[in-house]
CSV table of C-alpha atoms in Angstrom, one decimal:
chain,number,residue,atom,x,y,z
A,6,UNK,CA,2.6,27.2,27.5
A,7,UNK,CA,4.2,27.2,23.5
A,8,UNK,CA,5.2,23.5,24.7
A,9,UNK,CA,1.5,22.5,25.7
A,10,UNK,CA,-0.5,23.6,22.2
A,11,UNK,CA,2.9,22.2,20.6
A,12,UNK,CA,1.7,18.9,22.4
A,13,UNK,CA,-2.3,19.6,21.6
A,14,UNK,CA,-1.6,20.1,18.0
A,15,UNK,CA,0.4,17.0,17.8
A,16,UNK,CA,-2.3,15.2,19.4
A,17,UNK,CA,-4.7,16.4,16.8
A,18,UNK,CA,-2.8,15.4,14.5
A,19,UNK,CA,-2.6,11.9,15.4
A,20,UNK,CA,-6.0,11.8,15.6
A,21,UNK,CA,-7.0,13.3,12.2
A,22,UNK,CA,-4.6,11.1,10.4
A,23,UNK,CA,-5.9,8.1,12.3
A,24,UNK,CA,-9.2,8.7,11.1
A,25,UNK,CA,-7.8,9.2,7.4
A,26,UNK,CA,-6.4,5.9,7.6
A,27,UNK,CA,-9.3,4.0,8.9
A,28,UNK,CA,-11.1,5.5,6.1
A,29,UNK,CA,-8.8,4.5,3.2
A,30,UNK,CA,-8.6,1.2,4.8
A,31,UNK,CA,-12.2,0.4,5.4
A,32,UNK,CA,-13.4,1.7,1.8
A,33,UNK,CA,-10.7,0.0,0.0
A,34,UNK,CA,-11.7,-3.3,2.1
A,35,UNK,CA,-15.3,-2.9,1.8
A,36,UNK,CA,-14.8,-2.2,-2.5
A,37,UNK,CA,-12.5,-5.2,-3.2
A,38,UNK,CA,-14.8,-7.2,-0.5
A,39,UNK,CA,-17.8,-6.6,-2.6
A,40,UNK,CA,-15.4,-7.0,-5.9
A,41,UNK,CA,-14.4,-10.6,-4.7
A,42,UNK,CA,-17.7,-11.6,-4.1
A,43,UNK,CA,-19.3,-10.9,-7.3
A,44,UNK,CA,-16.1,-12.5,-8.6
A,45,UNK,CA,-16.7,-15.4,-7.2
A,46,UNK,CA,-20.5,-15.8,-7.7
A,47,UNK,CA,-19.5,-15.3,-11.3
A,48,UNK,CA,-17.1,-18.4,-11.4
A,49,UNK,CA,-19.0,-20.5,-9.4
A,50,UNK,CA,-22.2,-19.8,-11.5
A,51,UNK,CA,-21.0,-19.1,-15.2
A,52,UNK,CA,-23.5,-16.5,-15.0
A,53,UNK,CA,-22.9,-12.5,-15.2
A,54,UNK,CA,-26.5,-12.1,-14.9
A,55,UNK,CA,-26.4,-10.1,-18.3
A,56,UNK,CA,-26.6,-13.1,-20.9
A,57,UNK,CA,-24.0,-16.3,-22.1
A,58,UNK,CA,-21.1,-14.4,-23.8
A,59,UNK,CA,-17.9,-16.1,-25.1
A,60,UNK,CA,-14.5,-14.5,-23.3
A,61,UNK,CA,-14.0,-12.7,-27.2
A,62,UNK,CA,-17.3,-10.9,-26.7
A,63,UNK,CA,-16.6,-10.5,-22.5
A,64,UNK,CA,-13.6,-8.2,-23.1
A,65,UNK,CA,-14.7,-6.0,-25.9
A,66,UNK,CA,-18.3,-5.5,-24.4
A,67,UNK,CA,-18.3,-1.4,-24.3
A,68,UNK,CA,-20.9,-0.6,-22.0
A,69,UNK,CA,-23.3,1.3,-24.3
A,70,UNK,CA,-23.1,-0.8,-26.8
A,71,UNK,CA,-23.6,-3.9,-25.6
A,72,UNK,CA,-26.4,-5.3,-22.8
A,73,UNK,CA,-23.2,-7.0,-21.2
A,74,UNK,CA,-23.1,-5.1,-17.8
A,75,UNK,CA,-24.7,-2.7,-16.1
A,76,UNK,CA,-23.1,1.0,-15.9
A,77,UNK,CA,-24.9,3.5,-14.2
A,78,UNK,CA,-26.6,3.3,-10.7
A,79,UNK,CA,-30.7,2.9,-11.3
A,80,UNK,CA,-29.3,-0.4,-13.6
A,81,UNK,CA,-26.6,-2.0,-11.2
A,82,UNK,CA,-29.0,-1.6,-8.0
A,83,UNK,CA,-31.5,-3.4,-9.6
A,84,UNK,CA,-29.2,-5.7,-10.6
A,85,UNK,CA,-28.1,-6.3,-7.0
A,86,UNK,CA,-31.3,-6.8,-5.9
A,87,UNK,CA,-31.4,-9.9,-8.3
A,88,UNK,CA,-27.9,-10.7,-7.3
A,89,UNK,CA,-26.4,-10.3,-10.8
A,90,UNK,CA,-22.6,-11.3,-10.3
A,91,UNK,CA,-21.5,-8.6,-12.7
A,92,UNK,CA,-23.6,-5.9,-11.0
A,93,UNK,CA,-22.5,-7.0,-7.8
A,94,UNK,CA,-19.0,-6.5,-9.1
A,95,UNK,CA,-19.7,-2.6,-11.0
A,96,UNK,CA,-20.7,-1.4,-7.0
A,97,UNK,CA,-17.3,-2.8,-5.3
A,98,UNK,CA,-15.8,-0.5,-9.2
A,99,UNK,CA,-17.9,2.2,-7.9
A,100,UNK,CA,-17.2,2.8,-4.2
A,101,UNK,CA,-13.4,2.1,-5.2
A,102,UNK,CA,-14.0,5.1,-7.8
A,103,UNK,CA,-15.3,7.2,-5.2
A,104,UNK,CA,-12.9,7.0,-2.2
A,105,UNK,CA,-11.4,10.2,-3.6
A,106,UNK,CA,-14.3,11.8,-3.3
A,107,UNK,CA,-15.1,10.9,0.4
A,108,UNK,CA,-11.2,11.2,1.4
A,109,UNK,CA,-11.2,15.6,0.7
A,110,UNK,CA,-14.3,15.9,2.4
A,111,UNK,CA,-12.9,14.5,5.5
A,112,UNK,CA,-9.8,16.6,4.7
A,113,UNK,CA,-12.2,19.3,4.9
A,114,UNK,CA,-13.2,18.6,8.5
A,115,UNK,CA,-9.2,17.5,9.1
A,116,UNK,CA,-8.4,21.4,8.3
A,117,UNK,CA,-10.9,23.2,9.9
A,118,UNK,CA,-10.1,21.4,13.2
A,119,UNK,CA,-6.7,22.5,12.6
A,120,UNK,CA,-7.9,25.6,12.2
A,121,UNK,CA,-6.6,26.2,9.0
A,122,UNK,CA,-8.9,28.4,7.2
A,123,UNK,CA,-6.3,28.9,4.3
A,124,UNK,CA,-6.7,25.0,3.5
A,125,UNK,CA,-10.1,24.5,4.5
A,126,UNK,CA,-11.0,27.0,1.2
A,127,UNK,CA,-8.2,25.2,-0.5
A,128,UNK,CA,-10.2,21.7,0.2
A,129,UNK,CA,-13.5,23.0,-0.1
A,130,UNK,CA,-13.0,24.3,-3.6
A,131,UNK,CA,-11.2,21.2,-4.8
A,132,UNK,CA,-14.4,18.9,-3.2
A,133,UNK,CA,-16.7,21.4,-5.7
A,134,UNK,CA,-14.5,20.8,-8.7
A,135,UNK,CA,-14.6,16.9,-8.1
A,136,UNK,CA,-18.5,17.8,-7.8
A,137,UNK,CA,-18.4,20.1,-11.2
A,138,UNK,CA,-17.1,16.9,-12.9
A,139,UNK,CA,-19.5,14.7,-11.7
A,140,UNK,CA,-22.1,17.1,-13.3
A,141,UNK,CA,-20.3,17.2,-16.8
A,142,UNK,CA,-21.0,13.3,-17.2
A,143,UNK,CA,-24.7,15.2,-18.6
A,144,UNK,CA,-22.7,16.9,-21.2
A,145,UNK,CA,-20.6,14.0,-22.3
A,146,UNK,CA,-22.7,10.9,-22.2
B,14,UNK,CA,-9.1,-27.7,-15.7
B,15,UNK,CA,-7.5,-24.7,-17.9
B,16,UNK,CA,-10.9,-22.5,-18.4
B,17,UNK,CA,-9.3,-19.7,-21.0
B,18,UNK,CA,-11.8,-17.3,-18.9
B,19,UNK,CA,-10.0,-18.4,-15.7
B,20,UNK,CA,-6.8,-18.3,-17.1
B,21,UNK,CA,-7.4,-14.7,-18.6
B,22,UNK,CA,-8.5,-13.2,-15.4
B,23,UNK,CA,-5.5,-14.6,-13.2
B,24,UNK,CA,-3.0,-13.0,-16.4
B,25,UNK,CA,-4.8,-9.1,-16.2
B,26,UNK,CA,-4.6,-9.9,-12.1
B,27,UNK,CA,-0.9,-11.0,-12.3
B,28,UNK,CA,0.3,-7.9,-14.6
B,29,UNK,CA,-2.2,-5.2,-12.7
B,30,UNK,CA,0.1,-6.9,-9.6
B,31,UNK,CA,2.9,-5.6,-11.0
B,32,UNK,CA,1.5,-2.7,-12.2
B,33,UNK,CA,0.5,-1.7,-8.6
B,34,UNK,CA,3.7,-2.4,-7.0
B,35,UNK,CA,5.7,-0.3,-9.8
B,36,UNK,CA,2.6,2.5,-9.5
B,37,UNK,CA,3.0,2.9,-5.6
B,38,UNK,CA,6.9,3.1,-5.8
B,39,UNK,CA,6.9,5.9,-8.8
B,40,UNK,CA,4.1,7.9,-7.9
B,41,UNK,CA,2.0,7.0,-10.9
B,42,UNK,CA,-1.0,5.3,-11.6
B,43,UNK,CA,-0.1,1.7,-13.6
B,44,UNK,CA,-2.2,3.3,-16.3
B,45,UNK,CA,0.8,4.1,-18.5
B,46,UNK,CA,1.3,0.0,-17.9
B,47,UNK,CA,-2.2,-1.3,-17.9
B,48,UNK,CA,-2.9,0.4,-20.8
B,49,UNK,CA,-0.5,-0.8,-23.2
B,50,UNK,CA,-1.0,-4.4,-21.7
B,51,UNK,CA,-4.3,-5.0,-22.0
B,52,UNK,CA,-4.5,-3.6,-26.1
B,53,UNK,CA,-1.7,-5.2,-27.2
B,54,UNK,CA,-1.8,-8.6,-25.7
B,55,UNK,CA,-5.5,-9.0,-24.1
B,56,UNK,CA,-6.9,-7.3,-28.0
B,57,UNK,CA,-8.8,-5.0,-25.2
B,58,UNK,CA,-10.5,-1.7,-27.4
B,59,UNK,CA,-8.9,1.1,-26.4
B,60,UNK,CA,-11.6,3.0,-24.8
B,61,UNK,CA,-12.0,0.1,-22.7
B,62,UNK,CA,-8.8,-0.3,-21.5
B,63,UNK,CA,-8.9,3.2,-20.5
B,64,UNK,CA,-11.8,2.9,-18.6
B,65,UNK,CA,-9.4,0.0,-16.5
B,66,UNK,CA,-6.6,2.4,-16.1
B,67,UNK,CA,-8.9,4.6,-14.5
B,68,UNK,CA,-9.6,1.9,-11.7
B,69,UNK,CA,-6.1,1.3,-11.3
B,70,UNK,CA,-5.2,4.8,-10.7
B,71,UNK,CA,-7.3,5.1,-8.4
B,72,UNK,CA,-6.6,1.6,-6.6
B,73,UNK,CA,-2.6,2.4,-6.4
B,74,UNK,CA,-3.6,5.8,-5.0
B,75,UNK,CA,-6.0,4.3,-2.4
B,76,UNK,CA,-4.0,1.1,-1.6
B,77,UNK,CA,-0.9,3.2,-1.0
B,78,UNK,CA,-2.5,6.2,0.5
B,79,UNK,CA,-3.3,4.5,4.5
B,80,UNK,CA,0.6,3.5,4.6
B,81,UNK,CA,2.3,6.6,3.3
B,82,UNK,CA,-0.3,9.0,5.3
B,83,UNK,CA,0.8,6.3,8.9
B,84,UNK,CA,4.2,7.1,7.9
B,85,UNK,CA,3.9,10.6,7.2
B,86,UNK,CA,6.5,10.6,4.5
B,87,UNK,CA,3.4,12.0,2.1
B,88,UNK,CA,3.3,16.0,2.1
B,89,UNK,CA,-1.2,16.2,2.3
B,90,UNK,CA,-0.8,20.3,2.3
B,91,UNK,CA,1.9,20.2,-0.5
B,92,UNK,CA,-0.9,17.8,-2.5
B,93,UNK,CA,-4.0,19.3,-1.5
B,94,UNK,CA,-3.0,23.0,-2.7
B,95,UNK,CA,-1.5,20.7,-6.0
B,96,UNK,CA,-4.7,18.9,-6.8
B,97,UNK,CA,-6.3,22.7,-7.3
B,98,UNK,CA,-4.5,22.7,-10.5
B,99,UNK,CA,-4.8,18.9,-11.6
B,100,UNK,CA,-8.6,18.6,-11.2
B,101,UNK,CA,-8.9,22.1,-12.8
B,102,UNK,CA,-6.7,21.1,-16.0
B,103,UNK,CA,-8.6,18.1,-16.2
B,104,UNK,CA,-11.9,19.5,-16.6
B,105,UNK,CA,-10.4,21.1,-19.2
B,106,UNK,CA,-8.8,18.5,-20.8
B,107,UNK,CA,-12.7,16.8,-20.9
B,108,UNK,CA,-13.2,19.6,-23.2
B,109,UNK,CA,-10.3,19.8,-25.2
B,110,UNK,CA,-10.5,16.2,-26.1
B,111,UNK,CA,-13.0,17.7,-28.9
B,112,UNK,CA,-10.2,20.3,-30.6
B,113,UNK,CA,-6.7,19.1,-30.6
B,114,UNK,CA,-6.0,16.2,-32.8
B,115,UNK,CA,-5.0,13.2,-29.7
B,116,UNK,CA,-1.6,12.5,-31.7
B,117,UNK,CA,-0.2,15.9,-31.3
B,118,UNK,CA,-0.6,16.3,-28.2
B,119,UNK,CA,1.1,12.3,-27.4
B,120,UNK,CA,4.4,14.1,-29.1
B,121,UNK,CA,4.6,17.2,-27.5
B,122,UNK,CA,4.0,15.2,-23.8
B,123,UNK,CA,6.5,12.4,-25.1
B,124,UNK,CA,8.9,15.0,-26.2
B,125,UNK,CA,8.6,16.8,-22.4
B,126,UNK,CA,8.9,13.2,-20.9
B,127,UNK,CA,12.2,12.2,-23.1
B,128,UNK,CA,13.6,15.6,-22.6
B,129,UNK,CA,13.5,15.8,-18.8
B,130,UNK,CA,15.3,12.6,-18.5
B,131,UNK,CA,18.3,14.9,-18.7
B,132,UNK,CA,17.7,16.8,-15.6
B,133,UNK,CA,16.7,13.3,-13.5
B,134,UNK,CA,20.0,11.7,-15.2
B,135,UNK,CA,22.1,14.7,-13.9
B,136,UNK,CA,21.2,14.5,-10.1
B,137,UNK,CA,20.7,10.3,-10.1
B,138,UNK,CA,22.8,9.4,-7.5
B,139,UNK,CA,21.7,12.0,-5.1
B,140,UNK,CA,19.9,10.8,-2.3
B,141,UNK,CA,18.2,14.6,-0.8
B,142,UNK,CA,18.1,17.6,-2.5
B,143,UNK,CA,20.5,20.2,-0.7
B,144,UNK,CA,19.9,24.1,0.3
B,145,UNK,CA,16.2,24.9,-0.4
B,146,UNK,CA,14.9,27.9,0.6
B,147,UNK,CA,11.1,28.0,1.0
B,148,UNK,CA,9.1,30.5,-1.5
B,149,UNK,CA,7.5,33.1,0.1
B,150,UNK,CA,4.1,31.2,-0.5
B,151,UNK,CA,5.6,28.1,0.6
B,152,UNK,CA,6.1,29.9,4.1
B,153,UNK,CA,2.9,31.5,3.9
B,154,UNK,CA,0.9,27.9,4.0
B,155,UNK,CA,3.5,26.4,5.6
B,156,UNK,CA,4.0,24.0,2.9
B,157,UNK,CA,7.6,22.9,4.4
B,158,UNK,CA,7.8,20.1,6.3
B,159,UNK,CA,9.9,16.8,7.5
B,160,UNK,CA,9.5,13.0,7.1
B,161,UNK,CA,11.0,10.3,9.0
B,162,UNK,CA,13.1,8.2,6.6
B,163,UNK,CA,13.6,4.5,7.1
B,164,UNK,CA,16.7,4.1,5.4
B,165,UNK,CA,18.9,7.0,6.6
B,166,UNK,CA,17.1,6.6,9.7
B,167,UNK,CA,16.9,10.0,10.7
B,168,UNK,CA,14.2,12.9,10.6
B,169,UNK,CA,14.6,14.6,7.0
B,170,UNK,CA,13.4,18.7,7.2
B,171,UNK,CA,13.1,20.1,3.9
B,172,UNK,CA,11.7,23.3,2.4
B,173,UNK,CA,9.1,24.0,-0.8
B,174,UNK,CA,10.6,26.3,-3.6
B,175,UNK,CA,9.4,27.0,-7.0
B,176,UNK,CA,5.6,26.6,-6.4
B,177,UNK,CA,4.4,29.2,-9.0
B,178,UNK,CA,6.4,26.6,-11.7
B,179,UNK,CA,5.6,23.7,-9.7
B,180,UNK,CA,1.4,24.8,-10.3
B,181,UNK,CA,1.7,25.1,-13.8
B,182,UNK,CA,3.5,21.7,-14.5
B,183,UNK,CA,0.5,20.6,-12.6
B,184,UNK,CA,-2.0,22.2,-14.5
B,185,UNK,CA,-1.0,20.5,-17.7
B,186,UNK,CA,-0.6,17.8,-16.0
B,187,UNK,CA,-4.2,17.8,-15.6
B,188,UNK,CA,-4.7,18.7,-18.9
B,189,UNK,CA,-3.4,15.5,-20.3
B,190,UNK,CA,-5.0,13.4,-17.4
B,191,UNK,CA,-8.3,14.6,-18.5
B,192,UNK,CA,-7.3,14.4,-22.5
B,193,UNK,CA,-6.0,10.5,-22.3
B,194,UNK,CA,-7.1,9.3,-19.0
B,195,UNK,CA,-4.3,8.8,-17.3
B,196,UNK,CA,-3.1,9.5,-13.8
B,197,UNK,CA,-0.5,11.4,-15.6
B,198,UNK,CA,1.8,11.0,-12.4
B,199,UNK,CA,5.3,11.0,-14.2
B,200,UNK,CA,4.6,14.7,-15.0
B,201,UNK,CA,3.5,15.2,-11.0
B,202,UNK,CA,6.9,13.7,-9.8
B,203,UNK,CA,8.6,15.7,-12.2
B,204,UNK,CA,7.1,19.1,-10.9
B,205,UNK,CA,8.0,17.8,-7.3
B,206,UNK,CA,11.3,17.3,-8.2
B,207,UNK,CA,12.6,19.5,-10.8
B,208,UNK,CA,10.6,22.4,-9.6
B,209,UNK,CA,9.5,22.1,-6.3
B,210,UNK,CA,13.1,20.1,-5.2
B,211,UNK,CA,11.2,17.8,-2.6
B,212,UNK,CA,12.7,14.7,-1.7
B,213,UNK,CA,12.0,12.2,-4.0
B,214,UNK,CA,9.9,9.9,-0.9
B,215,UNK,CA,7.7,13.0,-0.7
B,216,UNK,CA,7.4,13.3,-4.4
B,217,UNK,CA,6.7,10.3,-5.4
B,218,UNK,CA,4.0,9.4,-2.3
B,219,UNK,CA,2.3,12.8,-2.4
B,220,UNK,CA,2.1,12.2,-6.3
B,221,UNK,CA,0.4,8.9,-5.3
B,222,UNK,CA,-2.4,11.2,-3.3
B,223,UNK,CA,-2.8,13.8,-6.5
B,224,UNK,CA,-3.6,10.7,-8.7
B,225,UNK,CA,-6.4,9.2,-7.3
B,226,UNK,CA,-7.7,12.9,-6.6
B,227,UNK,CA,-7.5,14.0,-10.4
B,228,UNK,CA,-8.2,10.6,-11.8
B,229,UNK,CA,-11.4,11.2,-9.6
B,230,UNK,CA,-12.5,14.2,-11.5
B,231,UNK,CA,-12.7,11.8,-14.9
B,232,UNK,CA,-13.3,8.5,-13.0
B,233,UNK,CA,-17.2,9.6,-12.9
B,234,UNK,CA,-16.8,10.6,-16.7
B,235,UNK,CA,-15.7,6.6,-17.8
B,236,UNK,CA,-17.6,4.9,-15.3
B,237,UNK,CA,-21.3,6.8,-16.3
B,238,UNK,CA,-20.4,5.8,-20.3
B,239,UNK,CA,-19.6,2.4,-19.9
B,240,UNK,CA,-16.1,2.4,-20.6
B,241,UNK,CA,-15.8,0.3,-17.2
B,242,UNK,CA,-16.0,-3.2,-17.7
B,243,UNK,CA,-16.5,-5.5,-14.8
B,244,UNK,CA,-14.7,-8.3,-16.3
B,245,UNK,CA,-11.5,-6.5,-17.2
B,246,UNK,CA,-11.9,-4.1,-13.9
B,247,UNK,CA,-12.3,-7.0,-11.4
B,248,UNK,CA,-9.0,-8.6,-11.4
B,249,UNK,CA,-7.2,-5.0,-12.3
B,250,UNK,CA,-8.9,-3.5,-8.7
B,251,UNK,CA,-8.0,-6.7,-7.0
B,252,UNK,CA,-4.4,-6.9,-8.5
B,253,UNK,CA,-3.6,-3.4,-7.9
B,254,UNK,CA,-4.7,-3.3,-4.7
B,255,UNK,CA,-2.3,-6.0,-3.7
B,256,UNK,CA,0.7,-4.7,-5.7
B,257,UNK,CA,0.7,-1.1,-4.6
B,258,UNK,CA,0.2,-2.6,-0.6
B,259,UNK,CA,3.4,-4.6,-1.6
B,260,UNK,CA,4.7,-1.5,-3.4
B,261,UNK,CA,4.3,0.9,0.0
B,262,UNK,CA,6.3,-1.6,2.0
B,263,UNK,CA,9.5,-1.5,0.0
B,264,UNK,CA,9.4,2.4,-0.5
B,265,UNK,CA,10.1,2.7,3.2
B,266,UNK,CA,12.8,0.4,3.1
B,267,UNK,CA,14.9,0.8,-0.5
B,268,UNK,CA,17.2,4.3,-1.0
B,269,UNK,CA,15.9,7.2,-2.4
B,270,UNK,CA,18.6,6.8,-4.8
B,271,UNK,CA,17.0,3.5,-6.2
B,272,UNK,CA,13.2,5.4,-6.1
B,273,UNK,CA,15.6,7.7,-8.3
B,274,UNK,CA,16.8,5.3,-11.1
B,275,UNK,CA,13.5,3.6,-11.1
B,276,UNK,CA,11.6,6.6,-11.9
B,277,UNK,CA,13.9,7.9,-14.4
B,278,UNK,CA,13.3,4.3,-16.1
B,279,UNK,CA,9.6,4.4,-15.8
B,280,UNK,CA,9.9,8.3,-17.5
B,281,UNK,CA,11.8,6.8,-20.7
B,282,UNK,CA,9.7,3.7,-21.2
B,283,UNK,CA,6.2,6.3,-20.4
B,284,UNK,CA,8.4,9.1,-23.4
B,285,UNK,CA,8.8,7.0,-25.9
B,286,UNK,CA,5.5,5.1,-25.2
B,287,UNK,CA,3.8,8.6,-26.2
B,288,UNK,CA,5.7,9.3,-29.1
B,289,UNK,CA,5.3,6.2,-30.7
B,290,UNK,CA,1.7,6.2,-30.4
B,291,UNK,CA,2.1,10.2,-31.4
B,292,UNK,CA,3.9,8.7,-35.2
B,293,UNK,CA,1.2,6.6,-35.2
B,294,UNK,CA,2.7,3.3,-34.7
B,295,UNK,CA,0.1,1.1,-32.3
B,296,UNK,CA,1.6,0.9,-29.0
């Protein structure tokens, strides 16, 4: 009996870090993906889609100060939609920025079919502090 | 032929490369790497390069994390009860940033670092830790666990001690995440190891987890200011990435011994990185 939910548990197991994995994989594929494609519609084209800058100005461009790039999300979707290379590139930055997020709220679901109530509450309260800091970006910015 | 804009982003990609494959082996970001890199050589602001380090934290972590959770040499209860205490000191780092003056606090952290080189020195040849017993709240969320290493080709079972101490290293270690944005995974290894007494594999690949967790809870903070700059975050993502892949496939197959010295290295170059910049002199 011990031997058979020894063998159940392992199985779970399996499957929970199988689905981990494929997540990891698939968002860090899909981010770079996106990454490399605004990459290369920038060197094919010349054009970030946010003015002619010389390289000096390119890597000292902070976004708030200068109209070089597009930083938060109302701004790089519309850039998207007019295939902007450099906003193209910020939402590959942004779902690579995020996979933390996603990754403890599957853990969530991982614990809770384990059963694990201990580290379910663990998970949950670290997803809400990841969540908390999200919200501070008001106080900061 | 030789476009200078071409030429600069294969450079960054090169040294974020490198950067990912050293980050994935040691537990740590690349930050404490990138950093320094692109301010000093690529005349990258500061703030800016920061925002950078941020996505190469996070990269390592997430490049790494889909080997070392196949291989089950990563402890996820171990991290996940950790990354309580990082994500909470890094909130609260946010908020300190405003009170203590930045170059104290780089001496007191490079002062930590250079000190606890002694410690790592003393036990640098050892390959597992010997005769843990688990901490009553170790046993209680079964925090023990075993990994199968590569190298000694055998099943290694080892037990959690010291978690109380272990927590509180973490907590600062969130602390000065959220203060300089960092990963700050040299002082997550160090909890592991001194405190804790985990195997160095398990240290430095659940340390690897942690990161991109607590670099997470600033990530939104740098990206929503504009301190992330496609141009410089492009070839670092894409470099990163590759390295720390590369990275995860030597940890299986080099000594812990060696993950050993090449941490201790990593903590005296990351000490005296912080205390120069702590005297003042650019860095």
């Amino acid at each position: 009996m011990s031997e058979k939910i020894q063998k159940t548990k392992q199985e779970e197991e399996a499957i929970a870090s199988k689905i981990l994995v494929a997540y990891l994989i698939w968002s860090v594929i899909i981010s770079v993906t996106i990454i490399i494609l605004g990459v290369a519609e920038y060197l094919i084209t010349g054009n970030t889609g946010y003015g002619q800058h010389p390289l000096s100005q390119l890597i000292t461009a902070h976004g708030s100060s200068a109209n070089a790039f597009p930083y938060y999300l109302g701004n790089i979707i519309q850039g998207i939609t007019q295939f902007k290379s450099f906003a193209i590139i910020q939402l590959g930055v942004l779902i690579l920025l995020l996979t933390p997020f996603g990754r403890i709220f599957l853990q969530i679901f991982i614990f809770a079919k384990e059963k694990d109530r201990a580290f379910v509450a663990i998970a949950t309260t670290v997803f809400i502090i990841l969540l908390i800091s999200l919200y501070m970006v008001r106080f900061i910015a | 032929m030789y476009d200078p804009v071409i030429i600069y982003l294969l450079l960054i990609m090169v040294a974020s490369i490198v950067a990912g494959i050293i980050g994935a082996l040691g537990g740590l970001g690349g930050g404490v790497l990138i950093v320094p890199f692109l301010s000093l050589y690529f005349k990258v602001p500061i703030s800016l390069a920061i925002g950078a380090s941020i996505v190469s934290v996070i990269a390592t972590s997430s490049g790494s994390a889909a080997a070392y959770v196949r291989d089950k040499i990563s402890n996820i209860r171990i991290g996940t009860f950790l990354v309580l205490f990082t994500t909470t000191g890094a909130i609260l780092g946010a908020f300190l940033e405003h009170i203590i003056p930045e170059r104290a606090l780089f001496i007191i952290f490079g002062l930590v670092l250079v000190i606890s080189i002694i410690p790592l020195v003393k036990k640098i040849g050892e390959e597992m830790p010997s005769e843990v017993k688990n901490a009553p709240i170790a046993e209680k969320l079964s925090l023990n666990s075993e990994y199968h290493d590569g190298v000694l080709k055998k099943n290694i079972k080892y037990n959690v001690t010291g978690v109380k101490s272990g927590s509180a290293m973490m907590f600062m270690a969130g602390v000065i995440s959220g203060l300089l944005g960092i990963g700050s995974g040299a002082f997550k290894v160090l909890a592991m190891d001194l405190a804790m007494k985990l195997p160095i594999k398990v240290s430095t690949t659940t340390s690897n987890f942690m990161i991109g967790v607590t670099a997470a809870a600033s990530a939104g903070i740098y990206f929503f200011t504009g301190d992330v700059n496609p141009f410089i975050a492009a070839p670092v993502a894409i470099g990163v990435l590759l390295g720390a892949i590369t990275g995860t496939k030597i940890l299986v197959r080099i000594r812990s011994s060696s993950v050993r010295k090449i941490f201790a290295i990593i903590i005296l170059i990351v000490g005296i990185e912080m205390l120069l910049r702590g005297m003042g002199v650019a860095v």
